[in-house]
Amino acid sequence: KKISIYVFGDEFSGRSVESVVRQIEQVNVVGGTGERLVRIHAVGFPLLDVGGGGVPPTARQFAQLMRVLCDRNGGTFVALNRND
C-alpha cells in the first residue's frame, strides 16, 4: 500500500533538524521498490511579519525540516507565502 503523511505547520522549535531527519530515516526504511515505505508531504503556512522583525527562526527551521523530509521521503513541500 502507498501511505502518505501530511504535515501542516509554521514552526519547529526543536533543538536539531538533523536529529529529526535521522530518526525519521531509521523508522521510514526503503522498501523493496527502492522507495521509502511512507511518503511525507508538508504545507507551511505564512507568518505575518509583526513588528518588522522578519521571519522568525522557528519558521525558518520548520521550512528547512520539511524541505529535507519531503525530499528524502518522496513527498512535496508547499510553502504558502501570503495570508490573503
mmCIF file of N, CA and C in Angstrom:
data_model
loop_
_atom_site.group_PDB
_atom_site.id
_atom_site.type_symbol
_atom_site.label_atom_id
_atom_site.label_comp_id
_atom_site.label_asym_id
_atom_site.label_seq_id
_atom_site.Cartn_x
_atom_site.Cartn_y
_atom_site.Cartn_z
ATOM 1 N N LYS A 1 0.840 -1.185 0.000
ATOM 2 C CA LYS A 1 0.000 0.000 0.000
ATOM 3 C C LYS A 1 0.879 1.240 0.000
ATOM 4 N N LYS A 2 0.393 2.283 -0.653
ATOM 5 C CA LYS A 2 1.072 3.568 -0.588
ATOM 6 C C LYS A 2 0.470 4.361 0.564
ATOM 7 N N ILE A 3 1.333 4.838 1.427
ATOM 8 C CA ILE A 3 0.906 5.602 2.585
ATOM 9 C C ILE A 3 1.578 6.964 2.542
ATOM 10 N N SER A 4 0.816 8.000 2.855
ATOM 11 C CA SER A 4 1.359 9.348 2.919
ATOM 12 C C SER A 4 1.007 9.984 4.251
ATOM 13 N N ILE A 5 1.922 10.807 4.728
ATOM 14 C CA ILE A 5 1.694 11.620 5.916
ATOM 15 C C ILE A 5 1.726 13.066 5.461
ATOM 16 N N TYR A 6 0.790 13.857 5.953
ATOM 17 C CA TYR A 6 0.727 15.282 5.627
ATOM 18 C C TYR A 6 0.968 16.086 6.899
ATOM 19 N N VAL A 7 1.935 16.979 6.834
ATOM 20 C CA VAL A 7 2.287 17.825 7.973
ATOM 21 C C VAL A 7 1.879 19.254 7.631
ATOM 22 N N PHE A 8 1.123 19.886 8.506
ATOM 23 C CA PHE A 8 0.713 21.276 8.338
ATOM 24 C C PHE A 8 1.281 22.063 9.512
ATOM 25 N N GLY A 9 1.957 23.162 9.228
ATOM 26 C CA GLY A 9 2.507 23.918 10.349
ATOM 27 C C GLY A 9 3.197 25.190 9.934
ATOM 28 N N ASP A 10 3.798 25.835 10.941
ATOM 29 C CA ASP A 10 4.501 27.082 10.672
ATOM 30 C C ASP A 10 5.740 27.265 11.541
ATOM 31 N N GLU A 11 6.019 26.315 12.447
ATOM 32 C CA GLU A 11 7.230 26.476 13.245
ATOM 33 C C GLU A 11 7.745 25.127 13.741
ATOM 34 N N PHE A 12 9.051 25.086 13.919
ATOM 35 C CA PHE A 12 9.726 23.951 14.534
ATOM 36 C C PHE A 12 10.610 24.519 15.628
ATOM 37 N N SER A 13 10.344 24.133 16.858
ATOM 38 C CA SER A 13 11.098 24.686 17.970
ATOM 39 C C SER A 13 12.016 23.653 18.619
ATOM 40 N N GLY A 14 12.243 22.556 17.910
ATOM 41 C CA GLY A 14 13.142 21.535 18.428
ATOM 42 C C GLY A 14 14.586 21.996 18.384
ATOM 43 N N ARG A 15 15.449 21.204 18.951
ATOM 44 C CA ARG A 15 16.860 21.577 19.020
ATOM 45 C C ARG A 15 17.622 21.316 17.735
ATOM 46 N N SER A 16 17.258 20.243 17.019
ATOM 47 C CA SER A 16 18.075 19.853 15.868
ATOM 48 C C SER A 16 17.219 19.297 14.737
ATOM 49 N N VAL A 17 17.280 19.961 13.598
ATOM 50 C CA VAL A 17 16.613 19.466 12.398
ATOM 51 C C VAL A 17 17.231 18.134 11.991
ATOM 52 N N GLU A 18 18.543 18.054 12.032
ATOM 53 C CA GLU A 18 19.246 16.841 11.589
ATOM 54 C C GLU A 18 18.884 15.625 12.439
ATOM 55 N N SER A 19 18.691 15.808 13.750
ATOM 56 C CA SER A 19 18.340 14.651 14.586
ATOM 57 C C SER A 19 16.945 14.127 14.231
ATOM 58 N N VAL A 20 16.015 15.015 13.892
ATOM 59 C CA VAL A 20 14.680 14.579 13.466
ATOM 60 C C VAL A 20 14.779 13.819 12.157
ATOM 61 N N VAL A 21 15.570 14.343 11.222
ATOM 62 C CA VAL A 21 15.742 13.682 9.922
ATOM 63 C C VAL A 21 16.324 12.282 10.117
ATOM 64 N N ARG A 22 17.324 12.156 10.969
ATOM 65 C CA ARG A 22 17.933 10.834 11.230
ATOM 66 C C ARG A 22 16.926 9.864 11.837
ATOM 67 N N GLN A 23 16.125 10.342 12.779
ATOM 68 C CA GLN A 23 15.133 9.474 13.413
ATOM 69 C C GLN A 23 14.096 8.990 12.405
ATOM 70 N N ILE A 24 13.637 9.886 11.539
ATOM 71 C CA ILE A 24 12.663 9.512 10.509
ATOM 72 C C ILE A 24 13.274 8.489 9.557
ATOM 73 N N GLU A 25 14.532 8.680 9.172
ATOM 74 C CA GLU A 25 15.184 7.741 8.255
ATOM 75 C C GLU A 25 15.334 6.359 8.867
ATOM 76 N N GLN A 26 15.495 6.275 10.175
ATOM 77 C CA GLN A 26 15.593 4.977 10.839
ATOM 78 C C GLN A 26 14.252 4.249 10.838
ATOM 79 N N VAL A 27 13.167 4.995 10.946
ATOM 80 C CA VAL A 27 11.835 4.395 11.011
ATOM 81 C C VAL A 27 11.258 4.156 9.621
ATOM 82 N N ASN A 28 11.417 5.122 8.733
ATOM 83 C CA ASN A 28 10.835 5.041 7.393
ATOM 84 C C ASN A 28 11.877 4.461 6.426
ATOM 85 N N VAL A 29 12.012 3.171 6.468
ATOM 86 C CA VAL A 29 13.058 2.491 5.699
ATOM 87 C C VAL A 29 12.684 2.371 4.229
ATOM 88 N N VAL A 30 13.686 2.072 3.419
ATOM 89 C CA VAL A 30 13.473 1.858 1.988
ATOM 90 C C VAL A 30 12.919 0.453 1.787
ATOM 91 N N GLY A 31 11.825 0.379 1.020
ATOM 92 C CA GLY A 31 11.187 -0.909 0.756
ATOM 93 C C GLY A 31 11.770 -1.611 -0.453
ATOM 94 N N GLY A 32 11.133 -2.674 -0.863
ATOM 95 C CA GLY A 32 11.589 -3.488 -1.984
ATOM 96 C C GLY A 32 11.585 -2.763 -3.318
ATOM 97 N N THR A 33 10.800 -1.685 -3.427
ATOM 98 C CA THR A 33 10.732 -0.921 -4.677
ATOM 99 C C THR A 33 11.841 0.120 -4.780
ATOM 100 N N GLY A 34 12.628 0.273 -3.720
ATOM 101 C CA GLY A 34 13.670 1.292 -3.706
ATOM 102 C C GLY A 34 13.183 2.632 -3.182
ATOM 103 N N GLU A 35 11.909 2.686 -2.807
ATOM 104 C CA GLU A 35 11.334 3.908 -2.250
ATOM 105 C C GLU A 35 11.048 3.700 -0.770
ATOM 106 N N ARG A 36 10.973 4.782 -0.037
ATOM 107 C CA ARG A 36 10.628 4.685 1.387
ATOM 108 C C ARG A 36 9.180 4.217 1.522
ATOM 109 N N LEU A 37 8.883 3.561 2.614
ATOM 110 C CA LEU A 37 7.564 2.971 2.812
ATOM 111 C C LEU A 37 6.466 4.025 2.942
ATOM 112 N N VAL A 38 6.789 5.187 3.530
ATOM 113 C CA VAL A 38 5.803 6.247 3.737
ATOM 114 C C VAL A 38 6.312 7.527 3.083
ATOM 115 N N ARG A 39 5.441 8.165 2.301
ATOM 116 C CA ARG A 39 5.786 9.467 1.724
ATOM 117 C C ARG A 39 5.375 10.552 2.701
ATOM 118 N N ILE A 40 6.207 11.586 2.810
ATOM 119 C CA ILE A 40 5.922 12.696 3.712
ATOM 120 C C ILE A 40 5.746 13.967 2.888
ATOM 121 N N HIS A 41 4.581 14.595 3.054
ATOM 122 C CA HIS A 41 4.262 15.856 2.387
ATOM 123 C C HIS A 41 4.057 16.906 3.473
ATOM 124 N N ALA A 42 4.253 18.186 3.126
ATOM 125 C CA ALA A 42 4.057 19.239 4.128
ATOM 126 C C ALA A 42 3.551 20.518 3.487
ATOM 127 N N VAL A 43 2.801 21.269 4.290
ATOM 128 C CA VAL A 43 2.337 22.601 3.902
ATOM 129 C C VAL A 43 2.767 23.558 5.006
ATOM 130 N N GLY A 44 3.521 24.583 4.615
ATOM 131 C CA GLY A 44 3.945 25.613 5.563
ATOM 132 C C GLY A 44 3.069 26.833 5.404
ATOM 133 N N PHE A 45 2.532 27.314 6.510
ATOM 134 C CA PHE A 45 1.637 28.460 6.468
ATOM 135 C C PHE A 45 2.418 29.754 6.608
ATOM 136 N N PRO A 46 1.894 30.830 6.020
ATOM 137 C CA PRO A 46 2.599 32.112 6.108
ATOM 138 C C PRO A 46 2.539 32.689 7.515
ATOM 139 N N LEU A 47 3.552 33.435 7.825
ATOM 140 C CA LEU A 47 3.582 34.141 9.103
ATOM 141 C C LEU A 47 3.601 35.627 8.822
ATOM 142 N N LEU A 48 2.869 36.349 9.611
ATOM 143 C CA LEU A 48 2.895 37.798 9.474
ATOM 144 C C LEU A 48 4.196 38.337 10.051
ATOM 145 N N ASP A 49 4.755 39.309 9.390
ATOM 146 C CA ASP A 49 5.975 39.958 9.865
ATOM 147 C C ASP A 49 5.559 41.063 10.826
ATOM 148 N N VAL A 50 5.158 40.652 12.008
ATOM 149 C CA VAL A 50 4.681 41.604 13.002
ATOM 150 C C VAL A 50 5.884 42.313 13.620
ATOM 151 N N GLY A 51 5.883 43.607 13.554
ATOM 152 C CA GLY A 51 6.966 44.378 14.160
ATOM 153 C C GLY A 51 8.174 44.539 13.272
ATOM 154 N N GLY A 52 8.123 44.064 12.048
ATOM 155 C CA GLY A 52 9.239 44.250 11.117
ATOM 156 C C GLY A 52 10.478 43.448 11.457
ATOM 157 N N GLY A 53 10.342 42.397 12.244
ATOM 158 C CA GLY A 53 11.498 41.612 12.652
ATOM 159 C C GLY A 53 11.884 40.514 11.677
ATOM 160 N N GLY A 54 11.186 40.389 10.571
ATOM 161 C CA GLY A 54 11.481 39.335 9.609
ATOM 162 C C GLY A 54 10.843 38.021 10.002
ATOM 163 N N VAL A 55 11.211 36.990 9.304
ATOM 164 C CA VAL A 55 10.658 35.657 9.558
ATOM 165 C C VAL A 55 11.313 35.086 10.815
ATOM 166 N N PRO A 56 10.509 34.614 11.756
ATOM 167 C CA PRO A 56 11.072 34.053 12.996
ATOM 168 C C PRO A 56 11.944 32.827 12.710
ATOM 169 N N PRO A 57 12.969 32.616 13.526
ATOM 170 C CA PRO A 57 13.846 31.451 13.341
ATOM 171 C C PRO A 57 13.102 30.121 13.357
ATOM 172 N N THR A 58 12.039 30.021 14.161
ATOM 173 C CA THR A 58 11.292 28.760 14.227
ATOM 174 C C THR A 58 10.570 28.471 12.915
ATOM 175 N N ALA A 59 10.180 29.528 12.199
ATOM 176 C CA ALA A 59 9.545 29.340 10.889
ATOM 177 C C ALA A 59 10.571 28.892 9.863
ATOM 178 N N ARG A 60 11.752 29.445 9.925
ATOM 179 C CA ARG A 60 12.838 29.017 9.015
ATOM 180 C C ARG A 60 13.204 27.559 9.272
ATOM 181 N N GLN A 61 13.262 27.180 10.549
ATOM 182 C CA GLN A 61 13.590 25.795 10.886
ATOM 183 C C GLN A 61 12.514 24.838 10.401
ATOM 184 N N PHE A 62 11.252 25.236 10.514
ATOM 185 C CA PHE A 62 10.167 24.389 10.018
ATOM 186 C C PHE A 62 10.326 24.169 8.517
ATOM 187 N N ALA A 63 10.557 25.247 7.777
ATOM 188 C CA ALA A 63 10.715 25.136 6.330
ATOM 189 C C ALA A 63 11.921 24.260 5.986
ATOM 190 N N GLN A 64 13.018 24.449 6.691
ATOM 191 C CA GLN A 64 14.211 23.637 6.438
ATOM 192 C C GLN A 64 13.925 22.157 6.695
ATOM 193 N N LEU A 65 13.305 21.863 7.823
ATOM 194 C CA LEU A 65 12.988 20.476 8.175
ATOM 195 C C LEU A 65 12.047 19.852 7.151
ATOM 196 N N MET A 66 11.005 20.552 6.782
ATOM 197 C CA MET A 66 10.036 19.996 5.850
ATOM 198 C C MET A 66 10.613 19.816 4.447
ATOM 199 N N ARG A 67 11.463 20.737 4.009
ATOM 200 C CA ARG A 67 12.104 20.563 2.695
ATOM 201 C C ARG A 67 12.931 19.288 2.666
ATOM 202 N N VAL A 68 13.704 19.065 3.718
ATOM 203 C CA VAL A 68 14.559 17.879 3.776
ATOM 204 C C VAL A 68 13.715 16.607 3.890
ATOM 205 N N LEU A 69 12.748 16.605 4.812
ATOM 206 C CA LEU A 69 11.929 15.403 4.996
ATOM 207 C C LEU A 69 11.150 15.049 3.734
ATOM 208 N N CYS A 70 10.559 16.044 3.099
ATOM 209 C CA CYS A 70 9.788 15.775 1.886
ATOM 210 C C CYS A 70 10.689 15.280 0.766
ATOM 211 N N ASP A 71 11.835 15.896 0.625
ATOM 212 C CA ASP A 71 12.768 15.493 -0.427
ATOM 213 C C ASP A 71 13.249 14.053 -0.234
ATOM 214 N N ARG A 72 13.606 13.705 0.967
ATOM 215 C CA ARG A 72 14.166 12.376 1.238
ATOM 216 C C ARG A 72 13.102 11.282 1.351
ATOM 217 N N ASN A 73 11.843 11.696 1.476
ATOM 218 C CA ASN A 73 10.777 10.717 1.674
ATOM 219 C C ASN A 73 9.722 10.765 0.577
ATOM 220 N N GLY A 74 10.116 11.201 -0.612
ATOM 221 C CA GLY A 74 9.248 11.132 -1.783
ATOM 222 C C GLY A 74 8.041 12.040 -1.764
ATOM 223 N N GLY A 75 8.088 13.096 -0.968
ATOM 224 C CA GLY A 75 6.930 13.971 -0.839
ATOM 225 C C GLY A 75 7.146 15.338 -1.456
ATOM 226 N N THR A 76 6.214 16.227 -1.172
ATOM 227 C CA THR A 76 6.236 17.589 -1.692
ATOM 228 C C THR A 76 6.033 18.563 -0.544
ATOM 229 N N PHE A 77 6.820 19.636 -0.547
ATOM 230 C CA PHE A 77 6.654 20.697 0.439
ATOM 231 C C PHE A 77 6.123 21.928 -0.274
ATOM 232 N N VAL A 78 4.983 22.426 0.198
ATOM 233 C CA VAL A 78 4.391 23.648 -0.350
ATOM 234 C C VAL A 78 4.456 24.706 0.742
ATOM 235 N N ALA A 79 5.138 25.803 0.443
ATOM 236 C CA ALA A 79 5.237 26.910 1.389
ATOM 237 C C ALA A 79 4.361 28.042 0.908
ATOM 238 N N LEU A 80 3.314 28.314 1.639
ATOM 239 C CA LEU A 80 2.434 29.420 1.290
ATOM 240 C C LEU A 80 3.096 30.700 1.779
ATOM 241 N N ASN A 81 3.165 31.694 0.913
ATOM 242 C CA ASN A 81 3.895 32.897 1.297
ATOM 243 C C ASN A 81 3.011 34.126 1.457
ATOM 244 N N ARG A 82 1.713 33.943 1.413
ATOM 245 C CA ARG A 82 0.795 35.058 1.627
ATOM 246 C C ARG A 82 -0.360 34.619 2.503
ATOM 247 N N ASN A 83 -0.906 35.546 3.225
ATOM 248 C CA ASN A 83 -2.025 35.174 4.104
ATOM 249 C C ASN A 83 -3.364 35.722 3.629
ATOM 250 N N ASP A 84 -3.397 36.291 2.420
ATOM 251 C CA ASP A 84 -4.682 36.817 1.935
ATOM 252 C C ASP A 84 -5.254 35.998 0.813
#
